[in-house]
């Protein structure tokens, strides 16, 4: 737990960090955890066995530094993503949060500006402040949508050096049209802006939702980040990655710590990638529960946002905090993202989802 505010204030902290709050989704001991969009299906048995075997093997060589270039991992990630990507277009780090931090270290920093479109991922402003990058925001349209025209205008008028597009967006759940990404890219031409499309939930998208990976060719300032924390059920392993032009990886090599991906991390990631099929089967099961939540919330008279992710954002609550508390008392932890009348819930297993829906129905 953090120590006292007074003790912190007495430290010679960097001026731009004074008064900031750390990322703090509550980590409570509750039977049903549907609050941080983890994969609720656990690590499948074959994936578990493969990781244990690969890590055991890697452990023998721990006296040596790991492959600094994580060569096998970049190859496996390129094969997994497809779209004709080559290993030199892939980059990985300890969670996509670290990937995004490295992007800000290389392309942001003092005198530079990043732009986000709230409500969106709460880590963007924190990563910006940690790297001394100014963070500005632009509004979304009705029902949290973004249009190509408004996005382009915000990118142009802000003169941002880095543009965060979260698709599917956390916390609202909906994916962006590729026309929004294209418009942001073109609007960023003058400032040579780096456009990051954060596709942490890309595998959960609805049928027919295209990935920004399809736009990479010919766009050297476009970056698409992904993670193994959600679809791949490996939040605890800390593995995130991005795909972009090869020179982007060269830029990130300038700021990464040497040997930033441990041999154990690389072994675990490679083992999981060889079992992608099992993991993606669970993604399909989660999508079924996600769609069920949307349908049943509508039946309850609430307003869920369309979801391309493994969670559902819903509005129409008179007192979201009371509902959050009532769910907690029923053993279900969901997320209060601080948006009036709204909560966010991760799609669980069938039983967890039933417990959530049953408890919710008694509370509204
Ligand atoms: C969960 C999440 C991530 C993943 O972070 P990791 O560091 O890879 O665990 C990234 N972006 C968004 C929008 C997320 O919700």
PDB file of N, CA, C and O in Angstrom, residues 6-40:
ATOM      1  N   UNK A   6       1.874  12.828   2.905  1.00  0.00           N
ATOM      2  CA  UNK A   6       2.851  13.800   3.402  1.00  0.00           C
ATOM      3  C   UNK A   6       4.278  13.330   3.110  1.00  0.00           C
ATOM      4  O   UNK A   6       5.132  14.109   2.698  1.00  0.00           O
ATOM      5  N   UNK A   7       4.526  12.029   3.327  1.00  0.00           N
ATOM      6  CA  UNK A   7       5.878  11.504   3.089  1.00  0.00           C
ATOM      7  C   UNK A   7       6.236  11.606   1.608  1.00  0.00           C
ATOM      8  O   UNK A   7       7.372  11.943   1.253  1.00  0.00           O
ATOM      9  N   UNK A   8       5.262  11.354   0.747  1.00  0.00           N
ATOM     10  CA  UNK A   8       5.511  11.469  -0.692  1.00  0.00           C
ATOM     11  C   UNK A   8       5.801  12.926  -1.061  1.00  0.00           C
ATOM     12  O   UNK A   8       6.732  13.220  -1.811  1.00  0.00           O
ATOM     13  N   UNK A   9       5.008  13.832  -0.484  1.00  0.00           N
ATOM     14  CA  UNK A   9       5.171  15.255  -0.801  1.00  0.00           C
ATOM     15  C   UNK A   9       6.535  15.787  -0.366  1.00  0.00           C
ATOM     16  O   UNK A   9       7.042  16.765  -0.912  1.00  0.00           O
ATOM     17  N   UNK A  10       7.147  15.116   0.632  1.00  0.00           N
ATOM     18  CA  UNK A  10       8.443  15.575   1.138  1.00  0.00           C
ATOM     19  C   UNK A  10       9.592  15.177   0.215  1.00  0.00           C
ATOM     20  O   UNK A  10      10.704  15.677   0.352  1.00  0.00           O
ATOM     21  N   UNK A  11       9.323  14.286  -0.738  1.00  0.00           N
ATOM     22  CA  UNK A  11      10.389  13.829  -1.644  1.00  0.00           C
ATOM     23  C   UNK A  11      10.630  14.834  -2.772  1.00  0.00           C
ATOM     24  O   UNK A  11       9.716  15.551  -3.167  1.00  0.00           O
ATOM     25  N   UNK A  12      11.858  14.847  -3.296  1.00  0.00           N
ATOM     26  CA  UNK A  12      12.153  15.771  -4.411  1.00  0.00           C
ATOM     27  C   UNK A  12      11.656  15.216  -5.745  1.00  0.00           C
ATOM     28  O   UNK A  12      12.420  15.052  -6.694  1.00  0.00           O
ATOM     29  N   UNK A  13      10.357  14.931  -5.811  1.00  0.00           N
ATOM     30  CA  UNK A  13       9.761  14.334  -7.004  1.00  0.00           C
ATOM     31  C   UNK A  13       9.822  15.331  -8.167  1.00  0.00           C
ATOM     32  O   UNK A  13       9.767  16.535  -7.974  1.00  0.00           O
ATOM     33  N   UNK A  14       9.899  14.799  -9.397  1.00  0.00           N
ATOM     34  CA  UNK A  14       9.819  15.638 -10.593  1.00  0.00           C
ATOM     35  C   UNK A  14       8.546  16.473 -10.529  1.00  0.00           C
ATOM     36  O   UNK A  14       7.481  15.941 -10.205  1.00  0.00           O
ATOM     37  N   UNK A  15       8.632  17.764 -10.860  1.00  0.00           N
ATOM     38  CA  UNK A  15       7.478  18.671 -10.741  1.00  0.00           C
ATOM     39  C   UNK A  15       6.243  18.132 -11.461  1.00  0.00           C
ATOM     40  O   UNK A  15       5.127  18.241 -10.973  1.00  0.00           O
ATOM     41  N   UNK A  16       6.456  17.552 -12.642  1.00  0.00           N
ATOM     42  CA  UNK A  16       5.294  17.139 -13.434  1.00  0.00           C
ATOM     43  C   UNK A  16       4.646  15.857 -12.913  1.00  0.00           C
ATOM     44  O   UNK A  16       3.622  15.423 -13.421  1.00  0.00           O
ATOM     45  N   UNK A  17       5.225  15.242 -11.884  1.00  0.00           N
ATOM     46  CA  UNK A  17       4.600  14.052 -11.299  1.00  0.00           C
ATOM     47  C   UNK A  17       3.858  14.376 -10.000  1.00  0.00           C
ATOM     48  O   UNK A  17       3.099  13.552  -9.494  1.00  0.00           O
ATOM     49  N   UNK A  18       4.063  15.604  -9.476  1.00  0.00           N
ATOM     50  CA  UNK A  18       3.448  15.969  -8.205  1.00  0.00           C
ATOM     51  C   UNK A  18       1.927  15.967  -8.352  1.00  0.00           C
ATOM     52  O   UNK A  18       1.388  16.538  -9.300  1.00  0.00           O
ATOM     53  N   UNK A  19       1.258  15.289  -7.427  1.00  0.00           N
ATOM     54  CA  UNK A  19      -0.205  15.272  -7.410  1.00  0.00           C
ATOM     55  C   UNK A  19      -0.832  14.202  -8.275  1.00  0.00           C
ATOM     56  O   UNK A  19      -2.046  14.041  -8.285  1.00  0.00           O
ATOM     57  N   UNK A  20      -0.018  13.454  -9.017  1.00  0.00           N
ATOM     58  CA  UNK A  20      -0.587  12.397  -9.866  1.00  0.00           C
ATOM     59  C   UNK A  20      -0.926  11.153  -9.046  1.00  0.00           C
ATOM     60  O   UNK A  20      -0.342  10.906  -7.992  1.00  0.00           O
ATOM     61  N   UNK A  21      -1.867  10.361  -9.551  1.00  0.00           N
ATOM     62  CA  UNK A  21      -2.251   9.108  -8.886  1.00  0.00           C
ATOM     63  C   UNK A  21      -1.827   7.935  -9.756  1.00  0.00           C
ATOM     64  O   UNK A  21      -2.001   7.972 -10.974  1.00  0.00           O
ATOM     65  N   UNK A  22      -1.297   6.865  -9.161  1.00  0.00           N
ATOM     66  CA  UNK A  22      -0.899   5.691  -9.954  1.00  0.00           C
ATOM     67  C   UNK A  22      -2.118   4.934 -10.475  1.00  0.00           C
ATOM     68  O   UNK A  22      -3.224   5.102  -9.962  1.00  0.00           O
ATOM     69  N   UNK A  23      -1.895   4.092 -11.493  1.00  0.00           N
ATOM     70  CA  UNK A  23      -2.958   3.198 -11.982  1.00  0.00           C
ATOM     71  C   UNK A  23      -3.445   2.383 -10.796  1.00  0.00           C
ATOM     72  O   UNK A  23      -2.639   1.838 -10.036  1.00  0.00           O
ATOM     73  N   UNK A  24      -4.769   2.273 -10.644  1.00  0.00           N
ATOM     74  CA  UNK A  24      -5.219   1.630  -9.415  1.00  0.00           C
ATOM     75  C   UNK A  24      -6.524   0.870  -9.498  1.00  0.00           C
ATOM     76  O   UNK A  24      -7.394   1.054  -8.656  1.00  0.00           O
ATOM     77  N   UNK A  25      -6.700   0.012 -10.516  1.00  0.00           N
ATOM     78  CA  UNK A  25      -7.880  -0.847 -10.493  1.00  0.00           C
ATOM     79  C   UNK A  25      -7.809  -1.680  -9.216  1.00  0.00           C
ATOM     80  O   UNK A  25      -6.780  -2.295  -8.933  1.00  0.00           O
ATOM     81  N   UNK A  26      -8.893  -1.695  -8.399  1.00  0.00           N
ATOM     82  CA  UNK A  26      -8.833  -2.426  -7.131  1.00  0.00           C
ATOM     83  C   UNK A  26      -8.508  -3.909  -7.356  1.00  0.00           C
ATOM     84  O   UNK A  26      -9.039  -4.523  -8.274  1.00  0.00           O
ATOM     85  N   UNK A  27      -7.599  -4.467  -6.559  1.00  0.00           N
ATOM     86  CA  UNK A  27      -7.335  -5.917  -6.585  1.00  0.00           C
ATOM     87  C   UNK A  27      -7.921  -6.489  -5.302  1.00  0.00           C
ATOM     88  O   UNK A  27      -7.248  -6.552  -4.284  1.00  0.00           O
ATOM     89  N   UNK A  28      -9.206  -6.863  -5.368  1.00  0.00           N
ATOM     90  CA  UNK A  28      -9.902  -7.373  -4.185  1.00  0.00           C
ATOM     91  C   UNK A  28     -10.018  -8.890  -4.254  1.00  0.00           C
ATOM     92  O   UNK A  28      -9.981  -9.480  -5.335  1.00  0.00           O
ATOM     93  N   UNK A  29     -10.181  -9.501  -3.103  1.00  0.00           N
ATOM     94  CA  UNK A  29     -10.319 -10.955  -3.037  1.00  0.00           C
ATOM     95  C   UNK A  29     -11.798 -11.310  -3.120  1.00  0.00           C
ATOM     96  O   UNK A  29     -12.492 -11.354  -2.115  1.00  0.00           O
ATOM     97  N   UNK A  30     -12.288 -11.492  -4.328  1.00  0.00           N
ATOM     98  CA  UNK A  30     -13.707 -11.723  -4.589  1.00  0.00           C
ATOM     99  C   UNK A  30     -13.806 -12.986  -5.454  1.00  0.00           C
ATOM    100  O   UNK A  30     -12.955 -13.197  -6.315  1.00  0.00           O
ATOM    101  N   UNK A  31     -14.853 -13.832  -5.242  1.00  0.00           N
ATOM    102  CA  UNK A  31     -14.916 -15.091  -6.004  1.00  0.00           C
ATOM    103  C   UNK A  31     -14.974 -14.889  -7.520  1.00  0.00           C
ATOM    104  O   UNK A  31     -14.339 -15.629  -8.269  1.00  0.00           O
ATOM    105  N   UNK A  32     -15.730 -13.893  -7.986  1.00  0.00           N
ATOM    106  CA  UNK A  32     -15.922 -13.741  -9.429  1.00  0.00           C
ATOM    107  C   UNK A  32     -15.357 -12.392  -9.876  1.00  0.00           C
ATOM    108  O   UNK A  32     -15.914 -11.336  -9.589  1.00  0.00           O
ATOM    109  N   UNK A  33     -14.219 -12.452 -10.564  1.00  0.00           N
ATOM    110  CA  UNK A  33     -13.489 -11.232 -10.935  1.00  0.00           C
ATOM    111  C   UNK A  33     -13.790 -10.856 -12.378  1.00  0.00           C
ATOM    112  O   UNK A  33     -13.261 -11.452 -13.318  1.00  0.00           O
ATOM    113  N   UNK A  34     -14.646  -9.849 -12.539  1.00  0.00           N
ATOM    114  CA  UNK A  34     -15.022  -9.408 -13.889  1.00  0.00           C
ATOM    115  C   UNK A  34     -14.723  -7.920 -14.032  1.00  0.00           C
ATOM    116  O   UNK A  34     -15.491  -7.170 -14.626  1.00  0.00           O
ATOM    117  N   UNK A  35     -13.568  -7.505 -13.490  1.00  0.00           N
ATOM    118  CA  UNK A  35     -13.303  -6.053 -13.426  1.00  0.00           C
ATOM    119  C   UNK A  35     -12.149  -5.552 -14.275  1.00  0.00           C
ATOM    120  O   UNK A  35     -12.082  -4.377 -14.576  1.00  0.00           O
ATOM    121  N   UNK A  36     -11.193  -6.383 -14.663  1.00  0.00           N
ATOM    122  CA  UNK A  36     -10.068  -5.853 -15.449  1.00  0.00           C
ATOM    123  C   UNK A  36      -9.882  -6.579 -16.787  1.00  0.00           C
ATOM    124  O   UNK A  36      -8.798  -6.570 -17.358  1.00  0.00           O
ATOM    125  N   UNK A  37     -10.964  -7.165 -17.276  1.00  0.00           N
ATOM    126  CA  UNK A  37     -10.962  -7.731 -18.631  1.00  0.00           C
ATOM    127  C   UNK A  37      -9.940  -8.834 -18.850  1.00  0.00           C
ATOM    128  O   UNK A  37      -9.455  -9.035 -19.968  1.00  0.00           O
ATOM    129  N   UNK A  38      -9.614  -9.530 -17.764  1.00  0.00           N
ATOM    130  CA  UNK A  38      -8.757 -10.701 -17.933  1.00  0.00           C
ATOM    131  C   UNK A  38      -9.535 -11.786 -18.662  1.00  0.00           C
ATOM    132  O   UNK A  38     -10.763 -11.765 -18.711  1.00  0.00           O
ATOM    133  N   UNK A  39      -8.813 -12.755 -19.204  1.00  0.00           N
ATOM    134  CA  UNK A  39      -9.446 -13.930 -19.795  1.00  0.00           C
ATOM    135  C   UNK A  39      -9.906 -14.798 -18.633  1.00  0.00           C
ATOM    136  O   UNK A  39      -9.105 -15.201 -17.781  1.00  0.00           O
ATOM    137  N   UNK A  40     -11.214 -15.064 -18.578  1.00  0.00           N
ATOM    138  CA  UNK A  40     -11.781 -15.738 -17.415  1.00  0.00           C
ATOM    139  C   UNK A  40     -11.687 -17.258 -17.520  1.00  0.00           C
ATOM    140  O   UNK A  40     -12.136 -17.970 -16.631  1.00  0.00           O
TER     141      UNK A  40
END
